[in-house]
PDB file of N, CA and C and ligand atoms in Angstrom:
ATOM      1  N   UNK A   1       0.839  -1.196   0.000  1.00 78.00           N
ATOM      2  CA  UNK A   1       0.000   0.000   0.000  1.00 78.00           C
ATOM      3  C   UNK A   1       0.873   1.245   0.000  1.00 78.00           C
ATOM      4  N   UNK A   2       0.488   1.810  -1.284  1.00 84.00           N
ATOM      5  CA  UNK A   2       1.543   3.252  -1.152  1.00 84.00           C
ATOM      6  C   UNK A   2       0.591   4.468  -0.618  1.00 84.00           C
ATOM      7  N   UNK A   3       1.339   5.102   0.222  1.00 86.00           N
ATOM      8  CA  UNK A   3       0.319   6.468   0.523  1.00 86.00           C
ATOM      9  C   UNK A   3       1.672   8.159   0.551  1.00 86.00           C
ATOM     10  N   UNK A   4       1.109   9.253  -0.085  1.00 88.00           N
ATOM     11  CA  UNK A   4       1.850  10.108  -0.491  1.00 88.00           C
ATOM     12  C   UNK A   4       2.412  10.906   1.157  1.00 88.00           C
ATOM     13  N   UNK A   5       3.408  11.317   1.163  1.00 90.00           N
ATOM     14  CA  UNK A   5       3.936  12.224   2.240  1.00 90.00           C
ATOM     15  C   UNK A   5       3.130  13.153   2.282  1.00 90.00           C
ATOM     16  N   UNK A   6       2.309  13.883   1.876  1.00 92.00           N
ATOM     17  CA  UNK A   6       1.713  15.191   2.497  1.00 92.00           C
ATOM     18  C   UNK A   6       0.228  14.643   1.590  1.00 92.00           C
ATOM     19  N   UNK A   7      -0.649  14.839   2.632  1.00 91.00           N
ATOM     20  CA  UNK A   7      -2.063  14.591   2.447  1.00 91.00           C
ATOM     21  C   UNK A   7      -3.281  15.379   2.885  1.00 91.00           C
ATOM     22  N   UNK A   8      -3.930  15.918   2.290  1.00 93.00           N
ATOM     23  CA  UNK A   8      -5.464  16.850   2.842  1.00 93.00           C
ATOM     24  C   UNK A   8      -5.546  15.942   3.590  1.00 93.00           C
ATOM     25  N   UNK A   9      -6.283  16.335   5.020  1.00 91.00           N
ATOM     26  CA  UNK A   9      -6.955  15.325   5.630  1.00 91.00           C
ATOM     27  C   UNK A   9      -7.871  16.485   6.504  1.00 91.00           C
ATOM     28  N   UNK A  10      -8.709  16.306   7.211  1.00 92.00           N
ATOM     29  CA  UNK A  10      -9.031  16.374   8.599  1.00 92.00           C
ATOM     30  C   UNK A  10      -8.632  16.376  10.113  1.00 92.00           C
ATOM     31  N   UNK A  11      -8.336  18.047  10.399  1.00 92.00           N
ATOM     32  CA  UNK A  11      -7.587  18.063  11.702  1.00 92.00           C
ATOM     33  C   UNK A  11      -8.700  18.200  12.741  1.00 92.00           C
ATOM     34  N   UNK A  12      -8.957  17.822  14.038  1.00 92.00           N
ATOM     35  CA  UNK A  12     -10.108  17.647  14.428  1.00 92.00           C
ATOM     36  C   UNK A  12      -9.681  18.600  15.452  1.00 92.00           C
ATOM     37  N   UNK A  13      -8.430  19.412  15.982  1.00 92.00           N
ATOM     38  CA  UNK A  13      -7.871  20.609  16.752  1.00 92.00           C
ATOM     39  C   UNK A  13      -8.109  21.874  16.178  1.00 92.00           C
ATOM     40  N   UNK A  14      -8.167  21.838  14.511  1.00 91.00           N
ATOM     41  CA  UNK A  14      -8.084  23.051  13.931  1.00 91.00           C
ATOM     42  C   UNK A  14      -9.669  23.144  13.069  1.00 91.00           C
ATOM     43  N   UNK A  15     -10.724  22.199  13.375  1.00 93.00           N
ATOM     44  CA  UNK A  15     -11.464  21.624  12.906  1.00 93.00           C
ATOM     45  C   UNK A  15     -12.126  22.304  11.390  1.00 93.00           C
ATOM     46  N   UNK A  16     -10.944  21.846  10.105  1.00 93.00           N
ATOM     47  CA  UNK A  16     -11.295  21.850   9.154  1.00 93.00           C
ATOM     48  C   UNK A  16      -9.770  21.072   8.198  1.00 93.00           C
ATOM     49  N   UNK A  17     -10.686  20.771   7.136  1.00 94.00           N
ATOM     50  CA  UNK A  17      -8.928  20.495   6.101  1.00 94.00           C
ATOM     51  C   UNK A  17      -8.016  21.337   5.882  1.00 94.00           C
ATOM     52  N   UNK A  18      -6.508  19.788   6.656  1.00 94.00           N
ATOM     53  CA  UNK A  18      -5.378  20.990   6.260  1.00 94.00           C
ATOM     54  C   UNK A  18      -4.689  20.046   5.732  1.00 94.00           C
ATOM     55  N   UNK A  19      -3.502  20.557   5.466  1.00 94.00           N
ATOM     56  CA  UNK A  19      -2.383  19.786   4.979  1.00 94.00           C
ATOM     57  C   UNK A  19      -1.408  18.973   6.088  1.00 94.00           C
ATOM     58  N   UNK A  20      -1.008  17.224   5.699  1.00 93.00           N
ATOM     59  CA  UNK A  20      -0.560  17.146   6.860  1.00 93.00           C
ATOM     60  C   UNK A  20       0.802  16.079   5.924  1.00 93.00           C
ATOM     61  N   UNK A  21       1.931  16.044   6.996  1.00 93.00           N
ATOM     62  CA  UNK A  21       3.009  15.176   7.088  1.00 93.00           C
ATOM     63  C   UNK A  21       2.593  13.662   7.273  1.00 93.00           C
ATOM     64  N   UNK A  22       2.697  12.508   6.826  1.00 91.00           N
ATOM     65  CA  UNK A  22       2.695  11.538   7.010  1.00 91.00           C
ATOM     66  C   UNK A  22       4.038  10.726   7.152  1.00 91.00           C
ATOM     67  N   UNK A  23       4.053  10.160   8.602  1.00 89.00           N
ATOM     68  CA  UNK A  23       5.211   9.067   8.526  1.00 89.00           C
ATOM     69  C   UNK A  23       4.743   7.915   9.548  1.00 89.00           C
ATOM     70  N   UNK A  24       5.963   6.791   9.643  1.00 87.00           N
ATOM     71  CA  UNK A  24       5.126   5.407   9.934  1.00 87.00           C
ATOM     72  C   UNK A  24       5.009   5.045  11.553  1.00 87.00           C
ATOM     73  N   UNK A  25       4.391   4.533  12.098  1.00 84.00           N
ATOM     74  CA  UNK A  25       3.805   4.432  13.020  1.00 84.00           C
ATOM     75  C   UNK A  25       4.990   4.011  14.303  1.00 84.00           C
ATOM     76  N   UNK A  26       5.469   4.464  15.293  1.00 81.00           N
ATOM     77  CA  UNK A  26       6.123   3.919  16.196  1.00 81.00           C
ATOM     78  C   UNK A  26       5.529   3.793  17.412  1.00 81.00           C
ATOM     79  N   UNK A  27       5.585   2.026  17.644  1.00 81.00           N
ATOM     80  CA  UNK A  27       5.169   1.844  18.867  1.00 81.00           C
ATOM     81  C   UNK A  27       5.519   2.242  20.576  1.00 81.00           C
ATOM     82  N   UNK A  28       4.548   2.800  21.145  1.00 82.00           N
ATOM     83  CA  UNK A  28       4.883   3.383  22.581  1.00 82.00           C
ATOM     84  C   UNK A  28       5.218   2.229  23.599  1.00 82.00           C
ATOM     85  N   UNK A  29       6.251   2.393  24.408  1.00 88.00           N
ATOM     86  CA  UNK A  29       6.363   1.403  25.585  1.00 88.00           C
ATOM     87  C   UNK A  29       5.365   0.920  26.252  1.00 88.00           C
ATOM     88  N   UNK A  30       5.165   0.289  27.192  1.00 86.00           N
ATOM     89  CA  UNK A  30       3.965  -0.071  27.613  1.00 86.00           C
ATOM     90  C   UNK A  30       4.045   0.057  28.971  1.00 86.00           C
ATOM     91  N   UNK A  31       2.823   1.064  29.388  1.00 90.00           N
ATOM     92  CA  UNK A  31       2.707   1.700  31.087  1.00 90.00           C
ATOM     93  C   UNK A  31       3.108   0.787  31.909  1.00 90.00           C
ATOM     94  N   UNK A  32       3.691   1.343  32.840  1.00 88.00           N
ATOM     95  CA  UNK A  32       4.056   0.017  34.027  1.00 88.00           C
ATOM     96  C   UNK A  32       2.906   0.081  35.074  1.00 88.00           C
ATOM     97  N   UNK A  33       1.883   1.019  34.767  1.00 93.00           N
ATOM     98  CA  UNK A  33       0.829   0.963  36.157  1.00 93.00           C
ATOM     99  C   UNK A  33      -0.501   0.700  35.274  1.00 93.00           C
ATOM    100  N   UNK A  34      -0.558   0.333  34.214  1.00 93.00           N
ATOM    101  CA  UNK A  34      -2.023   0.366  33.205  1.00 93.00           C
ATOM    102  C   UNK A  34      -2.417  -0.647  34.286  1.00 93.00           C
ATOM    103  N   UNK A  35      -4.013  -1.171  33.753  1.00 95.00           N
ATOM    104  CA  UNK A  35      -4.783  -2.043  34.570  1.00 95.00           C
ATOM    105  C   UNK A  35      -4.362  -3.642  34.122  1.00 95.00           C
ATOM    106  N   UNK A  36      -3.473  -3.156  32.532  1.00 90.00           N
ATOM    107  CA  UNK A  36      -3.394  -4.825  32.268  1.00 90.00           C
ATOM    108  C   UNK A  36      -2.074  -4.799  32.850  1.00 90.00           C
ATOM    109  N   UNK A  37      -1.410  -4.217  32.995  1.00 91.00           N
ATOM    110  CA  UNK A  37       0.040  -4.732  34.001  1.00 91.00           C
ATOM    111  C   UNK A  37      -0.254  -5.241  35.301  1.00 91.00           C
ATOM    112  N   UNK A  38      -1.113  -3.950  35.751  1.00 93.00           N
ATOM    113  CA  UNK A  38      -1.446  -4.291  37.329  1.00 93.00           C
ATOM    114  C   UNK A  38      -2.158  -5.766  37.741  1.00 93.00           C
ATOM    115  N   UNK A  39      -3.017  -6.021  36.699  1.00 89.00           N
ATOM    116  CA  UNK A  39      -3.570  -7.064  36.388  1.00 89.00           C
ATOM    117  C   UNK A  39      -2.662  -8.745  36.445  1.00 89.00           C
ATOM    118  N   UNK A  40      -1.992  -8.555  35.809  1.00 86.00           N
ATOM    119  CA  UNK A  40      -1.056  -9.339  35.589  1.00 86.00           C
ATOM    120  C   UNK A  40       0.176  -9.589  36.562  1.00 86.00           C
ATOM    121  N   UNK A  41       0.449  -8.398  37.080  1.00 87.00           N
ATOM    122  CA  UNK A  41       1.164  -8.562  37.853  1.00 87.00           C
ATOM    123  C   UNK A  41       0.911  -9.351  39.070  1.00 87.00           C
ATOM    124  N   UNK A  42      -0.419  -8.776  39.753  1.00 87.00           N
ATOM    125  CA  UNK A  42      -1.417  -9.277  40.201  1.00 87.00           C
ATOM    126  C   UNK A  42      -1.409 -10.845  40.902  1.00 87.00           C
ATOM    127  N   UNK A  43      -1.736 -11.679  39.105  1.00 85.00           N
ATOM    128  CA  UNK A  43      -1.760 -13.025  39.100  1.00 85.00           C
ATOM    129  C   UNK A  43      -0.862 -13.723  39.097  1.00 85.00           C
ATOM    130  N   UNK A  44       0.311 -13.093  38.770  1.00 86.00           N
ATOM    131  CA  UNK A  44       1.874 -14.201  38.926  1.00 86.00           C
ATOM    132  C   UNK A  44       2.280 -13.834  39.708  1.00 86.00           C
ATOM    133  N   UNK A  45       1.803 -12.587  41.221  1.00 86.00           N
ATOM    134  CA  UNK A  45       2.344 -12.770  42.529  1.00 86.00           C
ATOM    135  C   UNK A  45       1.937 -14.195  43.075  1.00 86.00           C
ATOM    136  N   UNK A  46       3.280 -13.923  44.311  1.00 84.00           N
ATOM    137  CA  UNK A  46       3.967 -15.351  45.298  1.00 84.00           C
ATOM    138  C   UNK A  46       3.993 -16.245  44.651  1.00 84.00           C
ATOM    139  N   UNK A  47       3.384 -17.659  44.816  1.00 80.00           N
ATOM    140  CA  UNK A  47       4.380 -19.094  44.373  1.00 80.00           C
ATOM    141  C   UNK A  47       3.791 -19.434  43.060  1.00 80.00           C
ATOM    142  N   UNK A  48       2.772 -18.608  42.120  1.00 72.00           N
ATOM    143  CA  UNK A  48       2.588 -19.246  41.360  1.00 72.00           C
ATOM    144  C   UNK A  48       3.232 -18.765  40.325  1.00 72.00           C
ATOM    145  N   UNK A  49       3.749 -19.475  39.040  1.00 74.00           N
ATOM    146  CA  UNK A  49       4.711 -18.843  38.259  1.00 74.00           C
ATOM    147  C   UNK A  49       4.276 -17.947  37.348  1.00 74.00           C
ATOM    148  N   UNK A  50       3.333 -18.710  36.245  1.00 78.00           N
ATOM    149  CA  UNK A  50       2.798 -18.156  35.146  1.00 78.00           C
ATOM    150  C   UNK A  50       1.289 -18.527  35.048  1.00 78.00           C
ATOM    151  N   UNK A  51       0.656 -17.618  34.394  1.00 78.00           N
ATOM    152  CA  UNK A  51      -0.576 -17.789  34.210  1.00 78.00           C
ATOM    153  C   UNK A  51      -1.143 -18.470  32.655  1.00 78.00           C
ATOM    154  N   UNK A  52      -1.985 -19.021  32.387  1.00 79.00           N
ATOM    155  CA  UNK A  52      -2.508 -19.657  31.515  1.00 79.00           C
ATOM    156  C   UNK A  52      -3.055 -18.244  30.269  1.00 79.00           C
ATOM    157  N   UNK A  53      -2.118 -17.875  29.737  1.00 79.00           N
ATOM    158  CA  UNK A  53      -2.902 -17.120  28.411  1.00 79.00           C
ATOM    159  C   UNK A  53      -3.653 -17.647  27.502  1.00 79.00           C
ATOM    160  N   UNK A  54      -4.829 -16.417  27.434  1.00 81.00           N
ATOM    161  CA  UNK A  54      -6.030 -16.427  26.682  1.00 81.00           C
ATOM    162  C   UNK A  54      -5.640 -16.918  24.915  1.00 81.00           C
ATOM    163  N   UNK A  55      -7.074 -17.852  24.948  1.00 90.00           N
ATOM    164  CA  UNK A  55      -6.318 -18.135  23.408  1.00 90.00           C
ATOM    165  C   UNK A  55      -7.123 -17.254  22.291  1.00 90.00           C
ATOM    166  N   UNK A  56      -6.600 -16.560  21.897  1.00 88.00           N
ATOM    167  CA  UNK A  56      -7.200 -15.622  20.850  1.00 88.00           C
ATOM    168  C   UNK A  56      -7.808 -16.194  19.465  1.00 88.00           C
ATOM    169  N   UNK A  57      -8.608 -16.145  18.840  1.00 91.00           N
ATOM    170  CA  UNK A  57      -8.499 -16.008  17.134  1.00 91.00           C
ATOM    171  C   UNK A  57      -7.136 -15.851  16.188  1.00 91.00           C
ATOM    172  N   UNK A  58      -7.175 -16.204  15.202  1.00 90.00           N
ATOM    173  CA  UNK A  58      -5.953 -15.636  14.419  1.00 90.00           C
ATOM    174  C   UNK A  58      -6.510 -14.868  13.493  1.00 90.00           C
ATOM    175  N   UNK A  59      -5.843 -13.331  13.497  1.00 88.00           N
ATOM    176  CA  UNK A  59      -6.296 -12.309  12.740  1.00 88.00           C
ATOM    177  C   UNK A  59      -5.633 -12.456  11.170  1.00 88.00           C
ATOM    178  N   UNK A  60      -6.339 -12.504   9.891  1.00 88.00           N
ATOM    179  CA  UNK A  60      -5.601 -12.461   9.048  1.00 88.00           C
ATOM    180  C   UNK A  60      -5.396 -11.111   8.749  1.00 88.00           C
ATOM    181  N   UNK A  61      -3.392 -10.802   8.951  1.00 88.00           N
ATOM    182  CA  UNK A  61      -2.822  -9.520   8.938  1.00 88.00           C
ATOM    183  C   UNK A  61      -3.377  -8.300  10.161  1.00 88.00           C
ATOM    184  N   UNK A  62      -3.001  -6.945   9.558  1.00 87.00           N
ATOM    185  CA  UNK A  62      -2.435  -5.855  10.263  1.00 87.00           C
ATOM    186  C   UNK A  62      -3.209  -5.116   9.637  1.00 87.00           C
ATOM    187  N   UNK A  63      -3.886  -3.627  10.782  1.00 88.00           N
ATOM    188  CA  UNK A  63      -4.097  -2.684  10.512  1.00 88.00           C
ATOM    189  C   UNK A  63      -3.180  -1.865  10.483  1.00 88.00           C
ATOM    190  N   UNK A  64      -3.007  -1.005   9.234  1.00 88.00           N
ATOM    191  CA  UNK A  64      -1.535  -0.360   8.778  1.00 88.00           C
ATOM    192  C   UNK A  64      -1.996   1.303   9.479  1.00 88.00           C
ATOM    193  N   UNK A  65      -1.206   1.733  10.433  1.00 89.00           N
ATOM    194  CA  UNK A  65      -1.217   2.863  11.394  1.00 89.00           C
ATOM    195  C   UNK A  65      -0.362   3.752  10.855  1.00 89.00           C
ATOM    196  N   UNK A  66      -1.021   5.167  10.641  1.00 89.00           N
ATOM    197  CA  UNK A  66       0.491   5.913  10.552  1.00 89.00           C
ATOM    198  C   UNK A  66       0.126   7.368  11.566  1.00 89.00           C
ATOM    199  N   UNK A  67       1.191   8.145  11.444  1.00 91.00           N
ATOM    200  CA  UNK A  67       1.058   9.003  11.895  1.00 91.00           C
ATOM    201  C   UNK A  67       0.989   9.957  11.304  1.00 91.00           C
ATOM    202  N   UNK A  68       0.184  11.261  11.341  1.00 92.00           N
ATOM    203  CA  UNK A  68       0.079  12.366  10.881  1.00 92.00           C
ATOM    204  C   UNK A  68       0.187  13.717  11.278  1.00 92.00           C
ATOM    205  N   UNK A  69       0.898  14.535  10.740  1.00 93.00           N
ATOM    206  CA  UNK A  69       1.145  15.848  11.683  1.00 93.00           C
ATOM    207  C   UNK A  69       0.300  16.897  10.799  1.00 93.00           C
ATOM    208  N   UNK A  70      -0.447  17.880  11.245  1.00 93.00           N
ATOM    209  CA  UNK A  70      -0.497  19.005  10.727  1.00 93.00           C
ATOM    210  C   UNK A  70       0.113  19.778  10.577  1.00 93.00           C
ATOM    211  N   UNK A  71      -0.163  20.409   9.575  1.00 92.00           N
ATOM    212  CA  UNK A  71       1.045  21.282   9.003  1.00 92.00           C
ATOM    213  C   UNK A  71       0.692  23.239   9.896  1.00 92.00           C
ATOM    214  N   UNK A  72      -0.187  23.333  10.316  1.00 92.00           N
ATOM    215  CA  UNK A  72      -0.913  24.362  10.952  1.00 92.00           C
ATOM    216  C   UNK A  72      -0.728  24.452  12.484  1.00 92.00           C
ATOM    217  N   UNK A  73      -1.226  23.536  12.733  1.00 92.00           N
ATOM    218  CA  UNK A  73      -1.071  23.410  14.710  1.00 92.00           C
ATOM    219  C   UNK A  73       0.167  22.416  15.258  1.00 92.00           C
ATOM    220  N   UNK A  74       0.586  21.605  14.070  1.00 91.00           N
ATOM    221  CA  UNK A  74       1.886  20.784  14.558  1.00 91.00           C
ATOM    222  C   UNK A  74       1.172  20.168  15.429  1.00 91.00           C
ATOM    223  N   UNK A  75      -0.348  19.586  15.671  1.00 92.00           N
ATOM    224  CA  UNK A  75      -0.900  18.286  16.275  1.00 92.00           C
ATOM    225  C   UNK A  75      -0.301  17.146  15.436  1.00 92.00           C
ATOM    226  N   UNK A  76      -0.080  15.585  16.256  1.00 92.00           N
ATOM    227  CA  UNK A  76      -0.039  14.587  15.616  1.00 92.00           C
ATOM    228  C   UNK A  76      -0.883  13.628  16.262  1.00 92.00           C
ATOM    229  N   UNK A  77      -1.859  13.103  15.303  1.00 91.00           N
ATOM    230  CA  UNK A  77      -2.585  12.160  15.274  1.00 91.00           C
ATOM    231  C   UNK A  77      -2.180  11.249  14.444  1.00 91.00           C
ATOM    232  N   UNK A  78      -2.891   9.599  14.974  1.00 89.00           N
ATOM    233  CA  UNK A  78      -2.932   8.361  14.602  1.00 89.00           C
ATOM    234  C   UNK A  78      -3.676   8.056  14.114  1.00 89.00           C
ATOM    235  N   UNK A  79      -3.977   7.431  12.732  1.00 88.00           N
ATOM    236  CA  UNK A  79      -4.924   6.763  12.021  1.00 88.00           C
ATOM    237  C   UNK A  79      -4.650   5.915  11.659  1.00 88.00           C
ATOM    238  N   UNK A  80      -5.860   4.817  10.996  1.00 89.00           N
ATOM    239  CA  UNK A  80      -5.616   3.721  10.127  1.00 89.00           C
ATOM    240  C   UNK A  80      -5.806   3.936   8.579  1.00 89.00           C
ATOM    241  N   UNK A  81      -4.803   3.304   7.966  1.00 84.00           N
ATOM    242  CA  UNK A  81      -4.860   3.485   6.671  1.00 84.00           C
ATOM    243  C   UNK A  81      -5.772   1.848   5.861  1.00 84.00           C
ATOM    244  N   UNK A  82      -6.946   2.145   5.574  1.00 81.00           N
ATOM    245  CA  UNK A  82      -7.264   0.905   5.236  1.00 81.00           C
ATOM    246  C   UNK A  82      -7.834  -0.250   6.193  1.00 81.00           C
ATOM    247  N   UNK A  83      -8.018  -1.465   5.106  1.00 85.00           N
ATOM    248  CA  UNK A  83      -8.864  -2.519   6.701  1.00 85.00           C
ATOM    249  C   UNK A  83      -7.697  -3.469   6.577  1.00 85.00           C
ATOM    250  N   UNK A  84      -7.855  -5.019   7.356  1.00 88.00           N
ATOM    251  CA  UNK A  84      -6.407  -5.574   7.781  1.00 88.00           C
ATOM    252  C   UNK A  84      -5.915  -5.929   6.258  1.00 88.00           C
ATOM    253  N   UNK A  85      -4.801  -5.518   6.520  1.00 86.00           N
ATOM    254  CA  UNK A  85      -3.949  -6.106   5.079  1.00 86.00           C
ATOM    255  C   UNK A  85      -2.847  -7.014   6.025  1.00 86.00           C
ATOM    256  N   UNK A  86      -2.178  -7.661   4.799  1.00 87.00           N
ATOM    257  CA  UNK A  86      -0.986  -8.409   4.886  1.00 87.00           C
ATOM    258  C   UNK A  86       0.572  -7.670   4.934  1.00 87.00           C
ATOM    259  N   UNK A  87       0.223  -6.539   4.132  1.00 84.00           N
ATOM    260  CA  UNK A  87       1.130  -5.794   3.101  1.00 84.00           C
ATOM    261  C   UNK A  87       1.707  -4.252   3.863  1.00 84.00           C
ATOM    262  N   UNK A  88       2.562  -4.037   3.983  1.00 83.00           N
ATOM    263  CA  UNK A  88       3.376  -3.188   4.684  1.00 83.00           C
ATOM    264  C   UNK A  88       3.165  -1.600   3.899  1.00 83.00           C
ATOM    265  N   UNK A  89       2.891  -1.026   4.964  1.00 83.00           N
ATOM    266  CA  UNK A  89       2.483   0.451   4.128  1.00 83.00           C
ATOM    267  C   UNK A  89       3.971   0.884   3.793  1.00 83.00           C
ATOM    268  N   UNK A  90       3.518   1.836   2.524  1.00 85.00           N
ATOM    269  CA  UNK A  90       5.348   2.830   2.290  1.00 85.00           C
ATOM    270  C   UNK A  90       4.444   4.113   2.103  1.00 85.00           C
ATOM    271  N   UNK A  91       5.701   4.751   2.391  1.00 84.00           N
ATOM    272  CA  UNK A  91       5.598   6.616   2.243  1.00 84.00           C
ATOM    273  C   UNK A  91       6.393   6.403   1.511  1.00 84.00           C
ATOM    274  N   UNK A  92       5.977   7.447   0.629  1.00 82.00           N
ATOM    275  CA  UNK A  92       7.177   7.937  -0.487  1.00 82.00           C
ATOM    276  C   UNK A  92       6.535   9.525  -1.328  1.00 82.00           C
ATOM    277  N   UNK A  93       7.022   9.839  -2.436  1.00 68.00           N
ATOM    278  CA  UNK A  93       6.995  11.143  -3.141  1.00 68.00           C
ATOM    279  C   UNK A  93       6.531  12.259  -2.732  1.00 68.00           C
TER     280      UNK A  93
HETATM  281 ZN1  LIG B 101      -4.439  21.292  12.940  1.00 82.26          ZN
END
């Protein structure tokens, strides 16, 4: 999936179309006090070791995330580009 470096979109701070920067999505660390840490932490206190993880579905592929900056307020928001693909987004021109 190709998508262009600078894109009209919808700034929902400046609430109308502006022009924005697009680049690719970097994942944030993960809170050490969220409810699923605390959670977890939780259940593998004292003697028991590990807990039995949930067995999920298998998703076919990835929702492709990028990030977007406005070019006006220098907000950056996260969107999805598309529904699950297989296929690795590129920025380019
Ligand atoms: Zn804006």
């Amino acid at each position: 999936m190709k998508i262009n470096k600078e894109i009209m979109s919808y700034c929902k701070f400046c609430n109308k179309h502006t022009k924005h920067t697009v680049r690719t999505y970097n994942k944030k660390p993960q809170r050490g006090l969220s409810l699923g840490t605390r959670r977890h932490n939780r259940a593998i206190k004292g003697y028991v070791g590990s807990i039995e993880p949930k067995i999920h579905p298998k998703k076919l592929g990835k929702k492709q995330k990028v990030m977007s900056e406005c070019a006006v307020c220098h907000k950056i928001t996260e969107r999805v580009m598309g529904m699950r693909t297989k296929k690795k987004i590129e920025i380019g021109r």
